Coordinates of C-alpha atoms and ligand atoms in Angstrom, one line a residue:
M1258 CA -2.9 -1.9 32.3
I1259 CA -1.7 -2.4 27.9
V1260 CA -4.0 -1.3 26.3
K1261 CA -5.6 -3.8 23.4
L1262 CA -6.2 -3.2 19.8
G1263 CA -7.0 -5.0 16.8
S1264 CA -6.0 -4.9 13.2
I1265 CA -7.2 -6.4 10.0
E1266 CA -4.9 -5.7 6.9
A1267 CA -7.3 -7.6 4.1
G1268 CA -5.7 -9.1 1.1
G1269 CA -7.1 -10.5 -2.1
T1270 CA -5.5 -13.0 -1.0
K1271 CA -5.0 -13.8 3.4
F1272 CA -6.3 -11.2 5.5
V1273 CA -3.7 -10.8 8.3
C1274 CA -5.2 -10.3 11.6
A1275 CA -3.1 -9.1 14.9
V1276 CA -3.7 -7.7 18.3
G1277 CA -1.2 -5.8 19.7
T1278 CA -0.2 -2.1 21.7
E1279 CA -1.0 1.6 21.8
S1280 CA 2.8 1.4 20.6
G1281 CA 2.1 -1.4 17.8
E1282 CA 3.7 -3.6 19.4
I1283 CA 2.2 -7.1 18.3
I1284 CA 1.2 -10.0 20.9
D1285 CA -0.8 -12.2 18.7
W1286 CA -1.7 -12.7 15.3
I1287 CA -3.7 -14.9 12.8
T1288 CA -3.2 -15.4 8.5
I1289 CA -6.5 -16.7 7.2
P1290 CA -6.9 -17.0 3.7
T1291 CA -9.3 -14.7 1.8
K1292 CA -12.7 -16.7 0.3
T1293 CA -16.0 -15.9 0.1
P1294 CA -17.1 -13.1 3.0
D1295 CA -19.2 -16.0 4.8
E1296 CA -16.6 -17.9 4.6
T1297 CA -13.1 -15.4 5.3
I1298 CA -14.9 -12.4 8.2
P1299 CA -16.4 -14.9 11.3
E1300 CA -12.7 -16.3 11.0
V1301 CA -11.6 -12.7 11.4
L1302 CA -14.4 -12.5 14.1
A1303 CA -13.3 -15.4 16.0
F1304 CA -9.8 -14.1 16.4
F1305 CA -11.1 -11.0 17.9
Q1306 CA -13.3 -12.4 20.4
K1307 CA -10.9 -13.8 22.4
H1308 CA -9.6 -11.0 23.4
E1309 CA -11.0 -8.1 25.1
I1310 CA -8.9 -5.2 22.4
E1311 CA -10.7 -0.9 23.1
A1312 CA -10.3 -0.5 19.5
M1313 CA -9.6 -1.7 15.0
G1314 CA -7.9 -0.6 12.3
I1315 CA -8.4 -2.4 8.6
G1316 CA -5.9 -2.1 5.2
S1317 CA -8.7 -3.0 2.8
F1318 CA -7.9 -3.9 -0.3
G1319 CA -9.3 -1.8 -2.6
P1320 CA -11.1 0.5 -4.4
I1321 CA -13.7 0.4 -0.2
D1322 CA -15.9 3.8 0.4
V1323 CA -13.8 5.9 2.8
K1324 CA -15.8 8.9 3.5
K1325 CA -17.5 8.8 6.3
S1326 CA -20.3 11.0 5.0
S1327 CA -21.1 9.2 2.9
P1328 CA -24.5 6.4 3.1
T1329 CA -21.7 3.2 2.0
Y1330 CA -19.1 4.5 4.1
G1331 CA -17.0 1.5 4.9
N1332 CA -18.5 -0.2 1.8
I1333 CA -16.1 -2.1 -0.8
L1334 CA -16.7 -1.1 -3.9
N1335 CA -16.0 -2.3 -7.5
T1336 CA -13.4 -5.2 -6.8
P1337 CA -12.9 -7.7 -9.4
K1338 CA -13.7 -10.2 -6.4
L1339 CA -17.4 -10.4 -7.0
P1340 CA -18.0 -12.0 -3.7
W1341 CA -17.1 -8.6 -2.1
K1342 CA -18.2 -6.2 -4.0
N1343 CA -20.7 -4.1 -1.7
Y1344 CA -19.9 -5.8 1.4
P1345 CA -20.4 -3.6 4.4
F1346 CA -17.5 -4.6 5.6
L1347 CA -16.9 -1.9 8.4
E1348 CA -20.6 -2.2 9.3
K1349 CA -20.2 -6.1 10.2
I1350 CA -17.1 -6.1 11.4
Q1351 CA -18.4 -3.2 14.0
E1352 CA -21.6 -4.9 14.2
Q1353 CA -20.5 -7.8 15.9
L1354 CA -16.9 -6.2 17.6
Q1355 CA -19.1 -3.4 19.1
V1356 CA -15.4 -1.4 19.3
P1357 CA -14.3 1.9 17.5
T1358 CA -13.1 1.0 14.3
G1359 CA -11.3 2.8 11.9
F1360 CA -11.0 2.4 8.3
T1361 CA -8.6 3.3 5.1
T1362 CA -6.8 1.5 2.0
D1363 CA -4.1 -1.0 2.5
V1364 CA -1.4 1.1 1.4
N1365 CA -2.5 3.8 3.6
A1366 CA -2.3 0.9 7.1
A1367 CA 1.2 0.6 5.4
A1368 CA 1.4 4.4 4.9
L1369 CA 1.2 5.3 9.1
G1370 CA 2.4 1.9 9.7
E1371 CA 5.8 3.4 8.6
Y1372 CA 4.7 7.1 9.7
A1373 CA 4.8 6.1 13.1
Y1374 CA 7.5 3.2 14.0
G1375 CA 8.7 2.4 10.3
A1376 CA 11.5 4.4 8.0
A1377 CA 9.7 7.6 8.3
K1378 CA 8.7 7.7 12.1
H1379 CA 10.4 11.0 12.2
T1380 CA 8.7 12.7 10.2
D1381 CA 5.5 15.1 9.7
S1382 CA 4.8 12.7 5.9
C1383 CA 5.5 10.2 3.9
L1384 CA 4.5 8.2 0.7
Y1385 CA 4.2 4.3 0.6
I1386 CA 4.1 3.0 -2.5
T1387 CA 3.3 -1.2 -3.0
V1388 CA 4.8 -2.9 -6.7
G1389 CA 3.0 -5.8 -6.4
T1390 CA 0.3 -7.6 -7.7
G1391 CA -0.8 -4.2 -8.6
I1392 CA 0.3 -0.4 -7.7
G1393 CA -1.5 1.7 -4.6
A1394 CA 0.0 4.2 -3.0
G1395 CA -1.0 5.5 0.0
A1396 CA 0.3 9.1 2.0
V1397 CA 0.1 10.2 5.4
I1398 CA 0.9 14.3 5.7
N1399 CA 0.8 15.9 9.3
G1400 CA 0.1 12.7 11.1
E1401 CA -3.4 12.5 8.2
L1402 CA -4.0 10.1 5.5
L1403 CA -4.7 12.0 2.3
E1404 CA -7.7 11.3 1.6
G1405 CA -10.8 13.5 -0.9
F1406 CA -14.4 12.7 -2.3
S1407 CA -12.3 8.6 -1.6
H1408 CA -8.8 7.7 -1.2
P1409 CA -6.1 8.1 -3.8
E1410 CA -5.4 5.5 -6.6
M1411 CA -2.1 6.6 -6.8
G1412 CA -0.9 3.7 -9.2
H1413 CA -3.5 4.0 -12.1
I1414 CA -1.2 7.7 -12.8
I1415 CA -0.8 8.2 -16.7
I1416 CA 3.4 7.6 -17.0
R1417 CA 4.9 8.6 -20.5
R1418 CA 5.3 5.6 -22.1
H1419 CA 9.8 4.8 -23.2
P1420 CA 10.4 4.8 -27.2
D1421 CA 11.8 1.4 -26.9
D1422 CA 8.8 -0.4 -25.2
R1423 CA 6.1 -1.7 -26.7
F1424 CA 4.0 -3.4 -24.2
E1425 CA 0.9 -2.5 -24.3
G1426 CA 0.4 -3.1 -20.4
V1427 CA -2.3 -4.5 -18.7
C1428 CA -4.7 -2.1 -16.8
P1429 CA -8.3 -3.2 -17.6
Y1430 CA -9.3 0.8 -17.7
H1431 CA -6.2 2.0 -18.5
K1432 CA -4.1 -0.2 -20.4
D1433 CA -0.4 1.4 -20.3
C1434 CA -1.4 3.4 -16.6
L1435 CA 2.0 2.7 -14.3
E1436 CA 0.1 -0.3 -12.7
G1437 CA -0.8 -1.1 -16.7
M1438 CA 3.3 -1.1 -17.5
A1439 CA 5.0 -1.3 -14.0
S1440 CA 2.9 -3.9 -12.0
G1441 CA 4.3 -8.0 -11.1
P1442 CA 2.4 -8.6 -14.4
A1443 CA 3.2 -6.9 -16.0
I1444 CA 6.3 -7.4 -16.1
E1445 CA 5.2 -11.2 -16.6
K1446 CA 3.7 -10.9 -19.7
R1447 CA 5.5 -8.3 -21.4
W1448 CA 8.9 -10.5 -20.8
G1449 CA 7.5 -14.0 -20.7
K1450 CA 8.8 -14.3 -17.1
K1451 CA 8.1 -14.1 -13.6
G1452 CA 9.6 -10.7 -11.7
I1453 CA 11.8 -13.2 -9.3
E1454 CA 12.9 -15.7 -12.0
L1455 CA 13.7 -12.0 -14.3
S1456 CA 16.6 -10.8 -11.8
E1457 CA 19.7 -11.6 -13.4
R1458 CA 17.7 -9.6 -16.2
K1459 CA 19.1 -5.8 -16.2
E1460 CA 17.1 -4.4 -18.6
V1461 CA 14.1 -5.4 -16.7
W1462 CA 15.1 -3.3 -13.8
E1463 CA 16.1 -0.5 -15.6
L1464 CA 13.1 -0.8 -17.4
E1465 CA 10.8 -1.0 -14.9
A1466 CA 12.7 1.7 -12.5
Y1467 CA 12.2 4.0 -15.4
Y1468 CA 8.7 4.2 -14.5
I1469 CA 8.5 4.0 -10.8
A1470 CA 10.4 7.1 -11.0
Q1471 CA 8.4 8.9 -13.6
A1472 CA 5.7 7.9 -10.6
L1473 CA 7.7 9.2 -7.5
V1474 CA 8.6 12.1 -9.7
Q1475 CA 4.4 13.2 -9.6
Y1476 CA 4.0 12.6 -6.4
I1477 CA 7.1 14.4 -5.3
M1478 CA 6.3 17.5 -7.2
I1479 CA 2.5 17.5 -5.6
L1480 CA 2.8 15.8 -2.3
C1481 CA 6.5 16.8 -1.1
P1482 CA 6.7 13.4 1.4
E1483 CA 9.8 13.7 3.7
K1484 CA 10.3 10.2 3.1
I1485 CA 9.5 7.6 0.7
I1486 CA 8.7 3.9 1.0
I1487 CA 8.6 1.2 -1.8
G1488 CA 7.5 -1.8 -0.7
G1489 CA 5.2 -5.3 -2.3
G1490 CA 6.8 -7.7 -4.0
V1491 CA 8.5 -6.5 -6.8
S1492 CA 10.4 -4.2 -5.0
Q1493 CA 12.5 -7.6 -3.2
Q1494 CA 14.8 -6.9 -6.5
E1495 CA 17.0 -4.6 -4.5
T1496 CA 18.6 -3.7 -8.1
I1497 CA 15.3 -1.3 -8.2
F1498 CA 16.4 1.4 -5.5
P1499 CA 19.6 2.9 -6.8
L1500 CA 18.3 3.0 -10.5
V1501 CA 14.8 4.7 -9.0
R1502 CA 17.0 7.1 -7.6
E1503 CA 19.5 7.7 -10.0
K1504 CA 16.0 7.9 -12.5
V1505 CA 14.6 10.5 -9.9
K1506 CA 17.3 12.1 -9.7
E1507 CA 17.7 12.9 -13.5
L1508 CA 13.9 13.5 -13.9
L1509 CA 14.4 16.1 -11.3
G1510 CA 16.5 18.2 -13.3
G1511 CA 17.7 19.7 -10.4
Y1512 CA 14.7 21.8 -9.7
F1513 CA 14.7 20.5 -5.6
T1514 CA 18.1 22.0 -4.2
Q1515 CA 17.1 20.1 -1.5
P1516 CA 18.9 17.4 0.4
E1517 CA 16.2 14.6 0.7
V1518 CA 16.0 14.6 -3.7
T1519 CA 19.6 15.2 -3.7
E1520 CA 23.1 14.6 -1.6
Q1521 CA 20.5 12.4 1.3
I1522 CA 19.0 10.9 -1.5
D1523 CA 19.3 7.1 -0.3
D1524 CA 18.3 8.0 2.6
Y1525 CA 14.1 9.7 1.3
I1526 CA 13.5 6.7 -1.1
V1527 CA 14.1 3.0 1.2
P1528 CA 12.5 -0.2 1.6
P1529 CA 10.1 -0.8 4.0
G1530 CA 11.2 -0.5 7.9
L1531 CA 9.0 -2.6 9.3
E1532 CA 9.7 -5.1 5.9
N1533 CA 5.5 -6.6 6.3
N1534 CA 4.6 -5.3 9.0
A1535 CA 3.6 -2.3 7.7
G1536 CA -0.1 -2.7 6.7
I1537 CA -0.7 -4.0 10.3
V1538 CA 1.2 -2.3 12.3
G1539 CA -0.6 0.4 10.8
G1540 CA -4.4 -1.1 11.2
L1541 CA -2.7 -0.5 14.8
V1542 CA -2.5 3.1 14.4
L1543 CA -5.9 3.9 13.1
A1544 CA -6.8 1.6 16.0
K1545 CA -5.2 4.3 17.8
M1546 CA -7.2 7.0 16.3
A1547 CA -10.4 6.0 16.2
L1548 CA -9.6 4.9 20.0
E1549 CA -8.5 8.6 20.9
S1550 CA -11.5 10.5 18.5
K1551 CA -13.9 8.7 20.0
Ligands
ADP2205 P1 0.1 -8.5 -3.3 O1 0.8 -7.3 -5.0 O2 -0.7 -9.8 -4.1 O3 0.3 -8.3 -2.1 P2 3.3 -9.3 -3.3 O4 3.5 -7.0 -2.9 O5 3.5 -9.8 -3.2 O6 1.6 -9.4 -3.6 O7 3.4 -8.6 -5.0 C1 3.2 -9.7 -6.0 C2 3.3 -9.7 -7.1 O8 5.0 -9.3 -6.8 C3 3.6 -11.1 -8.1 O9 3.4 -10.3 -9.4 C4 5.0 -11.5 -8.6 O10 5.4 -12.4 -9.6 C5 5.6 -10.6 -7.8 N1 7.7 -10.8 -7.2 C6 7.1 -11.4 -6.0 N2 8.5 -11.8 -5.2 C7 9.0 -10.7 -5.9 C8 10.6 -11.0 -6.8 N3 11.2 -11.3 -5.7 N4 11.0 -10.0 -7.5 C9 10.3 -9.5 -8.7 N5 8.9 -9.7 -8.5 C10 8.6 -10.7 -7.8
ZN2206 ZN1 -5.2 2.4 -15.2

């Protein structure tokens, strides 16, 4: 008999809910618009109540409380999406579904999905970065998600500004952090057009690669992940991949001699192996982990 698992990928515009198996196959799924918790969560629950799931994995937009010993573990924290601020997400799901439930960020879930079944499936560690409306990254190291007093906020790191770039940055907290300089909204504000309309503008993607590569170099120096996966809307501009790889090599300055960052860099910095399903499949992996640690 197959064990059925649930997965929720909670995003700012939509919730993707899926039921799948322990080997990451999706059996049924639904997309629900993100409105208020009172409107969205009953629809989410109704979908899962049709299935007999044995565990659940949630990958949520953040910031969220992921620290198991915290009194507010499982809550959404200080989000600009006000109806969701302080919402006890994990508690509401568990209360109704009564199954072991894993809870982490959307990018951590995507990293887990890619680690288990995607581009990083033959490695012991990986980092998944999304470059979209925001920038965020999650890492799996020796099969464990990287978390401390909170989940990492790798999109808000400080980067070196390009000498010709006068753009002030869009991050409400730091202005010109990575997310402030290189997210989809930053591209749109700097160049006056959406990323998708700038495909032919070489200088746009060179500057974008200049910032993303700096971030990757810092992640590489600190974590040495065996695979780096770049997802999110902006990564649809495939021209950034070769530009980012070149820039990463240049910034590493020959310090590492390992093949990942030298002759095999084309297989090291890659798009998601699971395409748009990394997060939802990662939720199934999280559910399986919750079931095993029950
Ligand atoms: P979200 O981060 O909200 O979950 P996405 O990952 O799709 O959603 O990111 C949306 C951002 O990516 C927007 O700022 C959008 O302009 C940008 N984007 C989407 N598609 C492309 C594309 N093909 N080329 C460049 N930018 C894109
Ligand atoms: Zn920031």
